[in-house]
Short mmCIF file of C-alpha atoms and ligand atoms in Angstrom, two decimals:
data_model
loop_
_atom_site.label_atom_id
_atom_site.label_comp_id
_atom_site.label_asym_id
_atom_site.label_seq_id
_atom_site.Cartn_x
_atom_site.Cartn_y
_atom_site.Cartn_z
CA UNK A 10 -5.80 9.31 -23.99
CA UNK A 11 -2.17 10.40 -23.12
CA UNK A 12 -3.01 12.82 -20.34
CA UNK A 13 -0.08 13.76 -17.50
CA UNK A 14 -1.64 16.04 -15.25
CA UNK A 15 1.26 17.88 -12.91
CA UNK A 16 -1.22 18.40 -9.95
CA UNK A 17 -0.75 17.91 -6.39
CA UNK A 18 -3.79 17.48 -4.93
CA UNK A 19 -3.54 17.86 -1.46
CA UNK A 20 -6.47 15.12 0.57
CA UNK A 21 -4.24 16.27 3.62
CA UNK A 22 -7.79 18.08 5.54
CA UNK A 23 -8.08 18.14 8.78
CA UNK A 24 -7.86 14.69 9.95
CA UNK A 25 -4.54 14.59 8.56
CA UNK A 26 -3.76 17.83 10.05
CA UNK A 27 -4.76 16.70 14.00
CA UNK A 28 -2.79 12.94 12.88
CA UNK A 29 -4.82 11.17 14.63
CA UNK A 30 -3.20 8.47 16.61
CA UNK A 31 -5.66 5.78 16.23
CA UNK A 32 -6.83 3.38 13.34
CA UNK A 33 -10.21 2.72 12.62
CA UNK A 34 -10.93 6.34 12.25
CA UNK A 35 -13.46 7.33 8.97
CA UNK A 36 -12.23 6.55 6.10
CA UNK A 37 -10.28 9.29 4.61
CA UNK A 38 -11.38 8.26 0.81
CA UNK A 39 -13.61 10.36 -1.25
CA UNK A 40 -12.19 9.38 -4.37
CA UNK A 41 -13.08 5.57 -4.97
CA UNK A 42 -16.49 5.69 -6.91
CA UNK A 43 -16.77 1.86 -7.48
CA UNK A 44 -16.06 2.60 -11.44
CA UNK A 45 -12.25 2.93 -11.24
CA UNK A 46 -11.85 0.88 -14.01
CA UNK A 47 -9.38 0.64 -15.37
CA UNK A 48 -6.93 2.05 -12.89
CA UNK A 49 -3.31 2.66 -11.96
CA UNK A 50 -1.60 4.02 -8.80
CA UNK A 51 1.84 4.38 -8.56
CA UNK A 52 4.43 5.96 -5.87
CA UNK A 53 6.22 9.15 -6.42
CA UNK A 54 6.59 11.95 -9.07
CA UNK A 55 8.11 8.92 -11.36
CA UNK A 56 4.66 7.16 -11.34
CA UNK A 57 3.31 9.94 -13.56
CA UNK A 58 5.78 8.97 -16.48
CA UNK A 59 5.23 5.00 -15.45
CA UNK A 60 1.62 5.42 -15.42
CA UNK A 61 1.31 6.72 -19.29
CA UNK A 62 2.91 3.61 -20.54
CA UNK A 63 0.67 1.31 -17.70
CA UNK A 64 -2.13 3.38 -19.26
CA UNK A 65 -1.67 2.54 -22.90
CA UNK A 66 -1.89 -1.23 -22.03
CA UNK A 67 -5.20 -0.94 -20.20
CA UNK A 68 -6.50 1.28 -22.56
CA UNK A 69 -6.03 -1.86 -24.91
CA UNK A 70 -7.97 -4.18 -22.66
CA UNK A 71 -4.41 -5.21 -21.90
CA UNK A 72 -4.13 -7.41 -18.94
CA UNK A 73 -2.64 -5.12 -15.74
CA UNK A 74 0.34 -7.94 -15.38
CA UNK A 75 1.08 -6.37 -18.44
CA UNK A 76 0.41 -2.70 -17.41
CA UNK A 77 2.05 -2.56 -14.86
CA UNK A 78 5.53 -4.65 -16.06
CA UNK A 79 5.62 -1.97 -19.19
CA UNK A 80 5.42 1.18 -16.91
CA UNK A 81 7.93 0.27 -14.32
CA UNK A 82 10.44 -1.16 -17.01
CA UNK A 83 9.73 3.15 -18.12
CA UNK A 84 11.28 4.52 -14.29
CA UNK A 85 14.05 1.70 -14.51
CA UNK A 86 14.90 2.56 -17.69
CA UNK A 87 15.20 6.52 -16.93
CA UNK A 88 18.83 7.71 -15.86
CA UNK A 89 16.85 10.92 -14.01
CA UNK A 90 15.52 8.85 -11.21
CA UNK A 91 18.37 8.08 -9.11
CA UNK A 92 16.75 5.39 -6.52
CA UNK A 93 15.43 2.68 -9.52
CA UNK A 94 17.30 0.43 -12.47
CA UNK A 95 19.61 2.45 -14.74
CA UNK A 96 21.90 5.13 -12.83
CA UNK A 97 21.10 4.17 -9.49
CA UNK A 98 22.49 5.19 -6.00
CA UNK A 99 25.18 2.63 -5.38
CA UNK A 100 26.27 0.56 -2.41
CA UNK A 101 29.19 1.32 -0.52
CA UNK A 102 31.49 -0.48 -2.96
CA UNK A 103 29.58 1.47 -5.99
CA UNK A 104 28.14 -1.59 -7.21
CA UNK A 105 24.40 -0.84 -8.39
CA UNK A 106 22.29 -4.10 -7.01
CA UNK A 107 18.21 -4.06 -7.79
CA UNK A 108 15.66 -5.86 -6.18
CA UNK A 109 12.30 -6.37 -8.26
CA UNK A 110 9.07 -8.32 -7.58
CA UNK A 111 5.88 -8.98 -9.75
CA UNK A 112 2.76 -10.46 -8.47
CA UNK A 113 -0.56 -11.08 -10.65
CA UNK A 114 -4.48 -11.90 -10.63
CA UNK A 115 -4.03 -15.64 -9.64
CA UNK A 116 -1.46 -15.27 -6.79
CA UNK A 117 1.91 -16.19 -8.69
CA UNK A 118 4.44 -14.28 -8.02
CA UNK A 119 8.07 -13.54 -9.14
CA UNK A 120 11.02 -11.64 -7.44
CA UNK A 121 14.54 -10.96 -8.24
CA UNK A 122 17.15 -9.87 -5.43
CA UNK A 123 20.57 -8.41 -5.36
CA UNK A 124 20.78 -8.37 -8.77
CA UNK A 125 23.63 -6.68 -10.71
CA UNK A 126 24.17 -5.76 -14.34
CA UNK A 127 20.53 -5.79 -15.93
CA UNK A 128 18.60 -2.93 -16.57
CA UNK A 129 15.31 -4.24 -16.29
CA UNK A 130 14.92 -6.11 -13.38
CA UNK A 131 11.24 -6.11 -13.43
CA UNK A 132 11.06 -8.40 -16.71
CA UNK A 133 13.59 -10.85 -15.04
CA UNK A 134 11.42 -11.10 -11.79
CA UNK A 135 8.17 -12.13 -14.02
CA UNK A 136 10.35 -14.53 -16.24
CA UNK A 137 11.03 -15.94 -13.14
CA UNK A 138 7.37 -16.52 -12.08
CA UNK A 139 6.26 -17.59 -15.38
CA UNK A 140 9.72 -19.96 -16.77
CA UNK A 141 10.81 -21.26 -12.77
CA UNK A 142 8.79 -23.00 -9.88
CA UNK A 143 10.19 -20.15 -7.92
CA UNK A 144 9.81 -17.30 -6.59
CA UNK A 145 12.86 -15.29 -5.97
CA UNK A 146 16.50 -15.68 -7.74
CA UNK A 147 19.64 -13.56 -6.14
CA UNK A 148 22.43 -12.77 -7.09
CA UNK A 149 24.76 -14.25 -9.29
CA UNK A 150 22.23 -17.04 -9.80
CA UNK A 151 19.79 -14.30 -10.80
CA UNK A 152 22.18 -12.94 -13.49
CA UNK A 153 22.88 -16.48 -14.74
CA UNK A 154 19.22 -16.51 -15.23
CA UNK A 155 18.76 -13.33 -17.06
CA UNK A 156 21.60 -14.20 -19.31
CA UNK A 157 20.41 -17.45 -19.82
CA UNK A 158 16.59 -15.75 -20.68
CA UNK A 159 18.47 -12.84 -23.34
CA UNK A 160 18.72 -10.01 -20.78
CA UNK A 161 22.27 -8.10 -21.61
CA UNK A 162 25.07 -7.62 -18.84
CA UNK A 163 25.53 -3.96 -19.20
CA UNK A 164 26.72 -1.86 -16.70
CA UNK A 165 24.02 0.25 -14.92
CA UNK A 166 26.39 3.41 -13.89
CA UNK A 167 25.57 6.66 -15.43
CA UNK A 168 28.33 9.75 -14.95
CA UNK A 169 26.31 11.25 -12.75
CA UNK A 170 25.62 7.94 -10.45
CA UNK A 171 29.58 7.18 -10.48
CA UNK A 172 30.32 11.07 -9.58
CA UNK A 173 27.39 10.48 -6.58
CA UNK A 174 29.47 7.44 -5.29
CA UNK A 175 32.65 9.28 -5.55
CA UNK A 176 31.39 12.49 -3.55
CA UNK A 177 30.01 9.98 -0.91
CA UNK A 178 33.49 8.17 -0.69
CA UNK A 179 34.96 11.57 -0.05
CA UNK A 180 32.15 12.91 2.53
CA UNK A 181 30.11 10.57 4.42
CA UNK A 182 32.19 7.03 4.50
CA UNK A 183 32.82 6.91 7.85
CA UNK A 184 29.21 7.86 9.02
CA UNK A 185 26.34 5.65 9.86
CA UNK A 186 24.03 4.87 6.44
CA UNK A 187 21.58 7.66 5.97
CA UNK A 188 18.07 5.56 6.03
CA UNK A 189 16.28 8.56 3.95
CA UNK A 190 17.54 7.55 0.81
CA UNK A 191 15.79 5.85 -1.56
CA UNK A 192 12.11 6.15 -3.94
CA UNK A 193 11.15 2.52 -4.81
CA UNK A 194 8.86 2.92 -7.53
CA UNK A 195 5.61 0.75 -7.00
CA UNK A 196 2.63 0.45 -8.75
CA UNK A 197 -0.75 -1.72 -8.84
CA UNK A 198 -3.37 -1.79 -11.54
CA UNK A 199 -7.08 -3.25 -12.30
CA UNK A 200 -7.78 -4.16 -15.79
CA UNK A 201 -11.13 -3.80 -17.70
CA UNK A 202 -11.51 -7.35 -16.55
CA UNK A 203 -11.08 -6.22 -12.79
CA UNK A 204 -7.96 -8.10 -12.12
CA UNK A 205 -5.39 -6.43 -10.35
CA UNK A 206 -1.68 -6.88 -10.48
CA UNK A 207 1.01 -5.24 -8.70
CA UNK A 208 5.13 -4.61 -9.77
CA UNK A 209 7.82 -3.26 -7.47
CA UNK A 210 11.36 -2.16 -8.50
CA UNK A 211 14.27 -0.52 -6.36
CA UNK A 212 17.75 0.41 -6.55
CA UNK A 213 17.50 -0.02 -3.05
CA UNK A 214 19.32 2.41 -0.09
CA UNK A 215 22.05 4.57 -1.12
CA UNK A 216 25.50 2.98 0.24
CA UNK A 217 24.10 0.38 1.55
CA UNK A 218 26.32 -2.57 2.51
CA UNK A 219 27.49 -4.77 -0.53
CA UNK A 220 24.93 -7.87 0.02
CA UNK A 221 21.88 -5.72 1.21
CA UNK A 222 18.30 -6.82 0.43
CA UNK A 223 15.29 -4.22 0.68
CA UNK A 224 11.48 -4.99 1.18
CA UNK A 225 11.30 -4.63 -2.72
CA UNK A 226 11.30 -8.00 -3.74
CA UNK A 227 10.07 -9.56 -0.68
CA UNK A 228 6.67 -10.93 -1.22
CA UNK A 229 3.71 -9.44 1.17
CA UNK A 230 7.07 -6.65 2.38
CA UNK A 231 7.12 -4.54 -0.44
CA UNK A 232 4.74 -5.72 -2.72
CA UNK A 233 1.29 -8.25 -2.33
CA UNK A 234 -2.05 -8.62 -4.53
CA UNK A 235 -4.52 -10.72 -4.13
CA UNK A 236 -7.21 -10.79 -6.79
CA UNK A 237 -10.64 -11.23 -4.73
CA UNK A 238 -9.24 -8.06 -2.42
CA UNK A 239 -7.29 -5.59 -3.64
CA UNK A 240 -3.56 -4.90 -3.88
CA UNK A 241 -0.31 -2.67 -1.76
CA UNK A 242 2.82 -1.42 -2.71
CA UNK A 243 5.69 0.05 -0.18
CA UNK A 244 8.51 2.59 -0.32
CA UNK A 245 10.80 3.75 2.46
CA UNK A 246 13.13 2.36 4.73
CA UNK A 247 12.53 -1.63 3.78
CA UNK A 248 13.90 -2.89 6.79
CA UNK A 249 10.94 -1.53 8.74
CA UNK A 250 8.61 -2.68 6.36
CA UNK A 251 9.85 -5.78 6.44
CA UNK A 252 9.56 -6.22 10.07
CA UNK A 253 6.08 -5.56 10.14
CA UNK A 254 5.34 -7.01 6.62
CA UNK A 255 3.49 -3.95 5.57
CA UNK A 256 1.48 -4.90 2.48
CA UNK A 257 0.84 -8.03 3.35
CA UNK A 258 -0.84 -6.64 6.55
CA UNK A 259 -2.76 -3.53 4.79
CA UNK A 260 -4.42 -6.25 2.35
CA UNK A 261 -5.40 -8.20 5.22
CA UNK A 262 -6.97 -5.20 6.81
CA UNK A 263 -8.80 -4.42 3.56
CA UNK A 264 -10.04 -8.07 3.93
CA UNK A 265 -11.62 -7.45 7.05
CA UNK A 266 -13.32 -4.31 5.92
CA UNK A 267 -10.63 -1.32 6.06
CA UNK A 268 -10.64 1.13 3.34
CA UNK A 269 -7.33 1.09 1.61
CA UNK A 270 -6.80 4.58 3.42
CA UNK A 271 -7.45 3.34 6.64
CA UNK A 272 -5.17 0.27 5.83
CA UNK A 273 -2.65 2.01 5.06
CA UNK A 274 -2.41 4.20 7.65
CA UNK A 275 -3.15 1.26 10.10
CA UNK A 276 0.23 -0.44 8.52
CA UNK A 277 2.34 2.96 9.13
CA UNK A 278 0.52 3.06 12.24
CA UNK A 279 1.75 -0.42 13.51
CA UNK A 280 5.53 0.31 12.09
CA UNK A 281 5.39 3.78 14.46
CA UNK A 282 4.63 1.35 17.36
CA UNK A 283 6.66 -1.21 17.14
CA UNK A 284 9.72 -0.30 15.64
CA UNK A 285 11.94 1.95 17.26
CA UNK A 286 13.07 4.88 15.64
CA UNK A 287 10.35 3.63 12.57
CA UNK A 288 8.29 7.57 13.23
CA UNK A 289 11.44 9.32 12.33
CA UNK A 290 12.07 7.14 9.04
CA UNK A 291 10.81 7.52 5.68
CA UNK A 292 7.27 4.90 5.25
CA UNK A 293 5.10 4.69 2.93
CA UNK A 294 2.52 2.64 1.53
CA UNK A 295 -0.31 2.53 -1.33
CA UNK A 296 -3.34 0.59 -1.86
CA UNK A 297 -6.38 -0.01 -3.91
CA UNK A 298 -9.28 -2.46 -3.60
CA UNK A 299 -11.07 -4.10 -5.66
CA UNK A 300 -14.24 -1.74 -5.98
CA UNK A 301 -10.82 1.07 -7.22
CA UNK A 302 -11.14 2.93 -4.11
CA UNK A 303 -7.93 3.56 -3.02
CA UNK A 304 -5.21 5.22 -0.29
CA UNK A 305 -2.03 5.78 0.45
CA UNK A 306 -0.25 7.25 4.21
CA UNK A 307 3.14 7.49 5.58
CA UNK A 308 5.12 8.40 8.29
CA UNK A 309 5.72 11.95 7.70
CA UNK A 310 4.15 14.61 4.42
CA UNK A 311 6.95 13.75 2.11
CA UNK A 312 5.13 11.24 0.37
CA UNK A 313 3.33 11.51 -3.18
CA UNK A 314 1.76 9.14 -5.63
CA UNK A 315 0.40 9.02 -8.86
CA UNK A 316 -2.89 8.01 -9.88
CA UNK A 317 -4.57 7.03 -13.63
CA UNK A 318 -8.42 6.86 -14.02
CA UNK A 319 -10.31 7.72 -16.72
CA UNK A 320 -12.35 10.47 -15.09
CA UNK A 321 -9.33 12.51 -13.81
CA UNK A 322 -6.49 11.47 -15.86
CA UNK A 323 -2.94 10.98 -14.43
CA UNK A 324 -2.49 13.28 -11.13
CA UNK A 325 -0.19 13.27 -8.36
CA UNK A 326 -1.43 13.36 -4.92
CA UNK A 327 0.45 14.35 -1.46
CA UNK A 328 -0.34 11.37 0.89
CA UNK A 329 -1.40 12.04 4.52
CA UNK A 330 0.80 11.35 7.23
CA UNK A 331 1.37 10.98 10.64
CA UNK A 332 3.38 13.99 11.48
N1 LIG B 486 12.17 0.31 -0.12
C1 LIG B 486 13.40 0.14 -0.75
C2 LIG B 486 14.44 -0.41 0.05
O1 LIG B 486 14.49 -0.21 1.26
O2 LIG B 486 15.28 -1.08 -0.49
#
């Protein structure tokens, strides 16, 4: 069943072409077929190795909580993809700080923020949800509480990380942050039960101030499920999608009857309007509901995702977009 398929399929037709400026428009979503079942989407080229080990859980009649911890711990874990866990883009100090979030079938949730030092932050954010009555540790109290739970301090630099810090220092200190910088990985998956869960892990913006918290492992921001509905995950600039609470919003839309296409572009759509600047920044969003239909959009063609069904294995998609 271990099937990557390195194909960019392009759903960008016309509609996307003419980017339409208003919501509501038909549902750009041939794919759902009611069946998706199980099912994993997940954003970026990264989801593609992240959605093999999600895959191998479902397979299982593992439960997607599962799934979907197990195949972002995979992208955290690789010291290729610069923007999540292990080798990230630091802050401006060249500290590496993660934020993580978790959120399953009956609406608990777990987050993790500014967290230093642990290479999988995704497994502290659902030890958090299942061992705390919280939801979100930072900081220093967050690494207390991976300690505490067996995760190692270990430091998260790789050579190539500390050399990216080092050429910033030299080139681009004194210039305002670059907002393009960063590939959160997030990813949502129904089980053969039909639950849906939903996992969200960042190393956040490149040189970012020391102290910085992303949309990541902000509940309903970066990352929201709820069972009877359907689930949405975010990358980009968080500090637009946390203005506008993105996925929060797009499962809300699905609740009154949007596709998860039209959702999501209805969520970009409402960042473009009210945040200034928001049309020239990096946003993106994915959803699926709960029949597995499912869409992603964002602010300009950048964007790709990965998707896992049965019928057309793992394949990577280019999302539509406003411009
Ligand atoms: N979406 C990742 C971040 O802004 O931190």
């Amino acid at each position: 069943m271990k099937r990557k398929t390195f194909l960019i399929r392009s759903f960008s037709t016309l509609a996307g072409f003419f980017a339409l400026p208003t919501t509501g428009l038909l549902a750009h979503n041939p794919r759902g077929d009611q069946k998706n079942k199980p099912f994993i989407i997940s954003t970026w080229s990264h989801g593609l190795d992240a959605n093999i080990a999600a895959w191998e859980v479902l397979i299982q009649n593992g439960r997607a909580l599962d799934a979907v911890e197990k195949g972002v711990r995979v992208t955290e874990l690789d010291p290729d993809v610069t923007s999540v866990g292990v080798g990230s883009n630091p802050d401006r100090d060249g500290n590496i700080t993660l934020d993580a979030s978790i959120m399953d079938e009956h609406g608990n949730c777990g987050a993790v923020a500014f967290l230093q030092h642990i290479k999988n932050p995704i497994s502290v954010a659902r030890q958090v949800m299942e061992k705390t009555p919280h939801v979100m540790l930072a900081g220093e109290g967050a690494l207390q509480f991976a300690l505490a739970n067996g995760f190692k301090k270990e430091d998260l630099h790789t050579d190539s990380s500390r050399q990216r810090w080092e050429d910033w220092k030299k080139s681009k200190n004194n210039e305002p942050i670059d907002m393009h910088n960063h590939d959160t990985i997030s990813m949502l998956a129904i089980d053969n039960n039909g639950d849906i869960s939903g996992a969200c892990t960042t190393g956040g913006l490149a040189f970012k101030h020391h102290g910085r918290v992303g949309d990541s492992p902000i509940i309903g921001a970066g990352l929201y499920v709820d069972n009877e509905i359907g689930g949405a995950g975010g990358t980009g600039v968080g500090e637009v999608i946390m203005k506008t609470l993105g996925t929060y919003l797009i499962v809300e839309l699905m609740r009154n009857g949007l596709s998860p296409q039209a959702a999501c572009k209805e969520a970009v759509m409402r960042a473009v309007k009210k945040i200034p600047d928001a049309k020239d920044l990096p946003v993106y969003y994915i959803a699926v509901n709960k029949q597995g239909e499912f869409g992603a959009y964002g602010t300009n063609r950048e964007f790709e995702y990965a998707v896992y069904t049965e019928n057309k294995g793992n394949t990577l998609y280019r999302a539509e977009s406003v411009y």
